[in-house]
Amino acid sequence: MPVDFSGTWNLVSNDNFEGYMVALGIDFATRKIAKMLKPQKVIKQDGDMLSIHTTSTFRDYMLQFKIGEEFEEDNKGLDNRKCKSLVTWDNDKLVCVQIGEKKNRGWTHWLEGDDLHLELRCENQVCKQVFKRA
Ligand code: VLP
Protein backbone atom coordinates (compact mmCIF):
# COMPACT_ATOMS: atom_id res chain seq x y z
CA MET A 1 0.00 0.00 0.00
CA PRO A 2 1.80 3.13 -1.19
CA VAL A 3 2.00 6.38 0.71
CA ASP A 4 -0.78 8.86 -0.03
CA PHE A 5 0.47 12.42 -0.56
CA SER A 6 -3.03 13.79 -1.17
CA GLY A 7 -3.88 17.00 0.59
CA THR A 8 -3.26 20.70 0.82
CA TRP A 9 0.16 21.62 2.13
CA ASN A 10 1.70 24.93 3.18
CA LEU A 11 5.42 25.68 2.96
CA VAL A 12 7.05 26.11 6.37
CA SER A 13 10.76 25.96 5.50
CA ASN A 14 12.81 26.43 2.36
CA ASP A 15 16.55 25.75 2.62
CA ASN A 16 18.82 26.84 -0.26
CA PHE A 17 15.98 27.78 -2.64
CA GLU A 18 18.30 30.59 -3.77
CA GLY A 19 21.06 28.15 -4.81
CA TYR A 20 18.52 26.00 -6.66
CA MET A 21 17.12 29.02 -8.52
CA VAL A 22 20.63 30.22 -9.46
CA ALA A 23 21.40 26.72 -10.82
CA LEU A 24 18.21 26.96 -12.92
CA GLY A 25 19.29 30.35 -14.26
CA ILE A 26 16.40 32.30 -12.71
CA ASP A 27 17.16 36.02 -12.96
CA PHE A 28 17.87 38.20 -9.92
CA ALA A 29 14.58 40.12 -9.91
CA THR A 30 12.50 36.94 -10.15
CA ARG A 31 14.58 35.27 -7.41
CA LYS A 32 13.99 38.24 -5.11
CA ILE A 33 10.23 37.82 -5.47
CA ALA A 34 10.27 34.01 -5.46
CA LYS A 35 12.22 33.66 -2.23
CA MET A 36 9.59 35.70 -0.34
CA LEU A 37 6.80 33.32 -1.39
CA LYS A 38 5.14 30.74 0.82
CA PRO A 39 3.80 28.38 -1.86
CA GLN A 40 1.00 25.93 -1.22
CA LYS A 41 0.84 22.46 -2.77
CA VAL A 42 -2.41 20.74 -3.59
CA ILE A 43 -1.70 17.09 -4.30
CA LYS A 44 -4.22 14.60 -5.64
CA GLN A 45 -3.18 10.96 -5.77
CA ASP A 46 -5.47 8.42 -7.38
CA GLY A 47 -3.77 5.09 -7.92
CA ASP A 48 -0.86 5.74 -10.29
CA MET A 49 -2.17 9.17 -11.29
CA LEU A 50 -0.88 12.25 -9.52
CA SER A 51 -1.44 15.95 -9.81
CA ILE A 52 0.72 18.43 -7.96
CA HIS A 53 -0.48 22.02 -8.09
CA THR A 54 2.03 24.48 -6.63
CA THR A 55 0.36 27.84 -6.11
CA SER A 56 1.60 31.22 -4.91
CA THR A 57 0.65 34.87 -5.10
CA PHE A 58 3.21 35.26 -7.93
CA ARG A 59 2.95 32.17 -10.15
CA ASP A 60 1.33 28.75 -10.24
CA TYR A 61 2.68 25.50 -11.61
CA MET A 62 0.56 22.47 -12.40
CA LEU A 63 2.00 19.01 -12.96
CA GLN A 64 -0.02 15.91 -13.83
CA PHE A 65 1.54 12.53 -14.52
CA LYS A 66 1.30 8.77 -14.23
CA ILE A 67 3.87 7.11 -12.00
CA GLY A 68 6.29 5.01 -14.08
CA GLU A 69 5.43 6.71 -17.38
CA GLU A 70 7.81 9.27 -18.94
CA PHE A 71 6.26 12.58 -19.92
CA GLU A 72 7.24 15.92 -21.44
CA GLU A 73 7.49 18.67 -18.87
CA ASP A 74 7.56 22.33 -19.96
CA ASN A 75 8.34 24.02 -16.62
CA LYS A 76 6.23 26.95 -17.79
CA GLY A 77 6.60 29.95 -15.50
CA LEU A 78 9.56 28.33 -13.76
CA ASP A 79 12.70 28.19 -15.95
CA ASN A 80 10.63 27.33 -19.06
CA ARG A 81 13.08 24.58 -20.10
CA LYS A 82 11.51 21.46 -21.51
CA CYS A 83 12.60 18.13 -20.12
CA LYS A 84 11.63 14.46 -20.13
CA SER A 85 10.42 13.57 -16.69
CA LEU A 86 9.84 10.24 -15.01
CA VAL A 87 8.43 9.71 -11.53
CA THR A 88 8.90 6.38 -9.77
CA TRP A 89 8.66 4.96 -6.26
CA ASP A 90 11.81 4.38 -4.24
CA ASN A 91 10.27 2.55 -1.30
CA ASP A 92 7.97 5.23 0.20
CA LYS A 93 9.64 8.11 -1.62
CA LEU A 94 8.39 9.54 -4.89
CA VAL A 95 11.41 10.30 -7.09
CA CYS A 96 11.34 12.44 -10.24
CA VAL A 97 14.20 12.53 -12.73
CA GLN A 98 14.07 15.47 -15.14
CA ILE A 99 16.27 14.78 -18.16
CA GLY A 100 17.19 17.89 -20.14
CA GLU A 101 19.74 20.65 -20.48
CA LYS A 102 20.45 20.81 -16.73
CA LYS A 103 22.44 17.99 -15.19
CA ASN A 104 21.27 16.12 -12.10
CA ARG A 105 17.82 17.71 -12.21
CA GLY A 106 14.95 16.22 -10.26
CA TRP A 107 13.04 16.08 -7.01
CA THR A 108 12.00 13.68 -4.26
CA HIS A 109 8.86 13.81 -2.11
CA TRP A 110 8.33 11.89 1.11
CA LEU A 111 6.28 12.05 4.31
CA GLU A 112 7.90 12.38 7.71
CA GLY A 113 5.46 12.37 10.62
CA ASP A 114 2.72 14.84 9.65
CA ASP A 115 5.00 16.75 7.28
CA LEU A 116 5.53 16.65 3.54
CA HIS A 117 9.17 16.89 2.53
CA LEU A 118 10.54 17.92 -0.87
CA GLU A 119 14.12 17.91 -2.09
CA LEU A 120 14.68 19.86 -5.31
CA ARG A 121 17.92 19.16 -7.17
CA CYS A 122 19.68 20.94 -10.04
CA GLU A 123 23.35 20.53 -10.94
CA ASN A 124 25.24 20.74 -7.62
CA GLN A 125 22.44 22.49 -5.69
CA VAL A 126 19.90 20.93 -3.34
CA CYS A 127 16.92 22.83 -1.99
CA LYS A 128 15.04 21.32 0.93
CA GLN A 129 11.42 22.27 1.55
CA VAL A 130 9.04 21.18 4.31
CA PHE A 131 5.25 21.56 4.18
CA LYS A 132 2.56 21.19 6.81
CA ARG A 133 -1.09 20.30 6.24
CA ALA A 134 -3.24 23.37 5.73
C1 VLP B 1 11.58 29.00 -10.34
C2 VLP B 1 12.00 27.80 -9.58
C3 VLP B 1 8.60 30.89 -8.56
C4 VLP B 1 11.35 30.20 -9.47
C5 VLP B 1 10.53 31.27 -10.12
C6 VLP B 1 9.05 31.14 -9.98
C7 VLP B 1 5.33 27.91 -8.48
C8 VLP B 1 7.40 18.79 -6.79
C9 VLP B 1 7.45 19.64 -8.03
C10 VLP B 1 6.18 19.47 -8.82
C11 VLP B 1 8.42 21.79 -8.18
C12 VLP B 1 8.39 23.22 -7.72
C13 VLP B 1 9.51 23.95 -8.35
C14 VLP B 1 9.64 25.35 -7.90
C15 VLP B 1 10.79 25.87 -8.71
C16 VLP B 1 10.89 27.32 -8.68
C17 VLP B 1 7.18 30.36 -8.51
C18 VLP B 1 6.96 29.46 -7.32
C19 VLP B 1 5.58 28.83 -7.33
O1 VLP B 1 7.51 21.00 -7.60
O2 VLP B 1 6.30 19.13 -5.97
O3 VLP B 1 6.13 20.34 -9.88
O4 VLP B 1 9.17 21.39 -9.00
Tab-separated table of C-alpha atoms and ligand atoms in Angstrom:
chain	number	residue	atom	x	y	z
A	1	MET	CA	0.000	0.000	0.000
A	2	PRO	CA	1.801	3.132	-1.190
A	3	VAL	CA	1.999	6.381	0.707
A	4	ASP	CA	-0.783	8.863	-0.028
A	5	PHE	CA	0.469	12.423	-0.558
A	6	SER	CA	-3.030	13.789	-1.174
A	7	GLY	CA	-3.879	16.999	0.592
A	8	THR	CA	-3.258	20.702	0.820
A	9	TRP	CA	0.158	21.617	2.126
A	10	ASN	CA	1.703	24.929	3.182
A	11	LEU	CA	5.423	25.677	2.957
A	12	VAL	CA	7.051	26.113	6.369
A	13	SER	CA	10.762	25.958	5.500
A	14	ASN	CA	12.812	26.433	2.361
A	15	ASP	CA	16.545	25.746	2.619
A	16	ASN	CA	18.820	26.841	-0.257
A	17	PHE	CA	15.984	27.785	-2.638
A	18	GLU	CA	18.301	30.592	-3.766
A	19	GLY	CA	21.059	28.148	-4.806
A	20	TYR	CA	18.520	26.005	-6.661
A	21	MET	CA	17.118	29.016	-8.516
A	22	VAL	CA	20.627	30.218	-9.462
A	23	ALA	CA	21.403	26.719	-10.825
A	24	LEU	CA	18.208	26.962	-12.916
A	25	GLY	CA	19.294	30.353	-14.264
A	26	ILE	CA	16.405	32.304	-12.711
A	27	ASP	CA	17.163	36.024	-12.955
A	28	PHE	CA	17.873	38.204	-9.920
A	29	ALA	CA	14.583	40.125	-9.913
A	30	THR	CA	12.503	36.937	-10.149
A	31	ARG	CA	14.576	35.273	-7.413
A	32	LYS	CA	13.990	38.243	-5.112
A	33	ILE	CA	10.233	37.823	-5.465
A	34	ALA	CA	10.274	34.011	-5.459
A	35	LYS	CA	12.224	33.660	-2.226
A	36	MET	CA	9.588	35.699	-0.342
A	37	LEU	CA	6.799	33.316	-1.389
A	38	LYS	CA	5.137	30.741	0.821
A	39	PRO	CA	3.796	28.384	-1.861
A	40	GLN	CA	1.002	25.931	-1.225
A	41	LYS	CA	0.839	22.457	-2.769
A	42	VAL	CA	-2.408	20.745	-3.594
A	43	ILE	CA	-1.704	17.089	-4.302
A	44	LYS	CA	-4.222	14.597	-5.641
A	45	GLN	CA	-3.177	10.962	-5.769
A	46	ASP	CA	-5.472	8.424	-7.381
A	47	GLY	CA	-3.772	5.092	-7.924
A	48	ASP	CA	-0.857	5.740	-10.292
A	49	MET	CA	-2.168	9.172	-11.292
A	50	LEU	CA	-0.883	12.245	-9.525
A	51	SER	CA	-1.438	15.945	-9.812
A	52	ILE	CA	0.722	18.432	-7.962
A	53	HIS	CA	-0.481	22.015	-8.086
A	54	THR	CA	2.029	24.482	-6.632
A	55	THR	CA	0.363	27.842	-6.115
A	56	SER	CA	1.599	31.215	-4.913
A	57	THR	CA	0.649	34.871	-5.100
A	58	PHE	CA	3.209	35.259	-7.929
A	59	ARG	CA	2.952	32.167	-10.150
A	60	ASP	CA	1.325	28.751	-10.243
A	61	TYR	CA	2.678	25.497	-11.609
A	62	MET	CA	0.565	22.469	-12.404
A	63	LEU	CA	2.003	19.008	-12.960
A	64	GLN	CA	-0.017	15.905	-13.832
A	65	PHE	CA	1.542	12.531	-14.519
A	66	LYS	CA	1.304	8.773	-14.229
A	67	ILE	CA	3.869	7.111	-11.997
A	68	GLY	CA	6.288	5.008	-14.075
A	69	GLU	CA	5.435	6.708	-17.376
A	70	GLU	CA	7.812	9.270	-18.939
A	71	PHE	CA	6.257	12.584	-19.921
A	72	GLU	CA	7.244	15.922	-21.445
A	73	GLU	CA	7.485	18.675	-18.870
A	74	ASP	CA	7.557	22.326	-19.958
A	75	ASN	CA	8.338	24.024	-16.616
A	76	LYS	CA	6.227	26.945	-17.788
A	77	GLY	CA	6.598	29.953	-15.499
A	78	LEU	CA	9.563	28.328	-13.758
A	79	ASP	CA	12.703	28.187	-15.945
A	80	ASN	CA	10.632	27.332	-19.062
A	81	ARG	CA	13.079	24.576	-20.103
A	82	LYS	CA	11.512	21.456	-21.509
A	83	CYS	CA	12.605	18.130	-20.121
A	84	LYS	CA	11.632	14.458	-20.134
A	85	SER	CA	10.419	13.572	-16.692
A	86	LEU	CA	9.838	10.244	-15.013
A	87	VAL	CA	8.432	9.712	-11.533
A	88	THR	CA	8.903	6.376	-9.768
A	89	TRP	CA	8.658	4.961	-6.263
A	90	ASP	CA	11.809	4.377	-4.242
A	91	ASN	CA	10.271	2.552	-1.299
A	92	ASP	CA	7.972	5.232	0.204
A	93	LYS	CA	9.645	8.109	-1.624
A	94	LEU	CA	8.393	9.538	-4.886
A	95	VAL	CA	11.408	10.300	-7.093
A	96	CYS	CA	11.339	12.444	-10.239
A	97	VAL	CA	14.204	12.533	-12.726
A	98	GLN	CA	14.068	15.474	-15.140
A	99	ILE	CA	16.272	14.782	-18.163
A	100	GLY	CA	17.189	17.892	-20.139
A	101	GLU	CA	19.741	20.652	-20.478
A	102	LYS	CA	20.446	20.808	-16.734
A	103	LYS	CA	22.445	17.986	-15.193
A	104	ASN	CA	21.274	16.116	-12.104
A	105	ARG	CA	17.817	17.714	-12.207
A	106	GLY	CA	14.950	16.219	-10.261
A	107	TRP	CA	13.043	16.081	-7.009
A	108	THR	CA	12.001	13.682	-4.261
A	109	HIS	CA	8.862	13.807	-2.107
A	110	TRP	CA	8.328	11.887	1.113
A	111	LEU	CA	6.285	12.048	4.314
A	112	GLU	CA	7.896	12.384	7.714
A	113	GLY	CA	5.462	12.371	10.623
A	114	ASP	CA	2.721	14.843	9.650
A	115	ASP	CA	5.002	16.752	7.282
A	116	LEU	CA	5.531	16.650	3.545
A	117	HIS	CA	9.171	16.895	2.527
A	118	LEU	CA	10.544	17.920	-0.868
A	119	GLU	CA	14.117	17.906	-2.087
A	120	LEU	CA	14.681	19.861	-5.313
A	121	ARG	CA	17.925	19.156	-7.172
A	122	CYS	CA	19.682	20.940	-10.042
A	123	GLU	CA	23.345	20.532	-10.940
A	124	ASN	CA	25.243	20.741	-7.619
A	125	GLN	CA	22.443	22.489	-5.687
A	126	VAL	CA	19.905	20.930	-3.345
A	127	CYS	CA	16.917	22.834	-1.985
A	128	LYS	CA	15.042	21.322	0.935
A	129	GLN	CA	11.415	22.274	1.551
A	130	VAL	CA	9.043	21.183	4.315
A	131	PHE	CA	5.246	21.563	4.178
A	132	LYS	CA	2.557	21.194	6.812
A	133	ARG	CA	-1.086	20.297	6.240
A	134	ALA	CA	-3.239	23.366	5.727
B	1	VLP	C1	11.578	29.002	-10.336
B	1	VLP	C2	12.004	27.798	-9.580
B	1	VLP	C3	8.596	30.892	-8.564
B	1	VLP	C4	11.350	30.195	-9.465
B	1	VLP	C5	10.530	31.267	-10.122
B	1	VLP	C6	9.052	31.142	-9.980
B	1	VLP	C7	5.333	27.905	-8.477
B	1	VLP	C8	7.396	18.795	-6.786
B	1	VLP	C9	7.452	19.640	-8.026
B	1	VLP	C10	6.175	19.466	-8.819
B	1	VLP	C11	8.416	21.792	-8.182
B	1	VLP	C12	8.390	23.220	-7.718
B	1	VLP	C13	9.513	23.950	-8.348
B	1	VLP	C14	9.642	25.353	-7.902
B	1	VLP	C15	10.788	25.866	-8.714
B	1	VLP	C16	10.890	27.317	-8.684
B	1	VLP	C17	7.180	30.365	-8.515
B	1	VLP	C18	6.957	29.461	-7.323
B	1	VLP	C19	5.581	28.834	-7.333
B	1	VLP	O1	7.510	20.997	-7.603
B	1	VLP	O2	6.299	19.130	-5.968
B	1	VLP	O3	6.128	20.336	-9.881
B	1	VLP	O4	9.173	21.387	-9.004
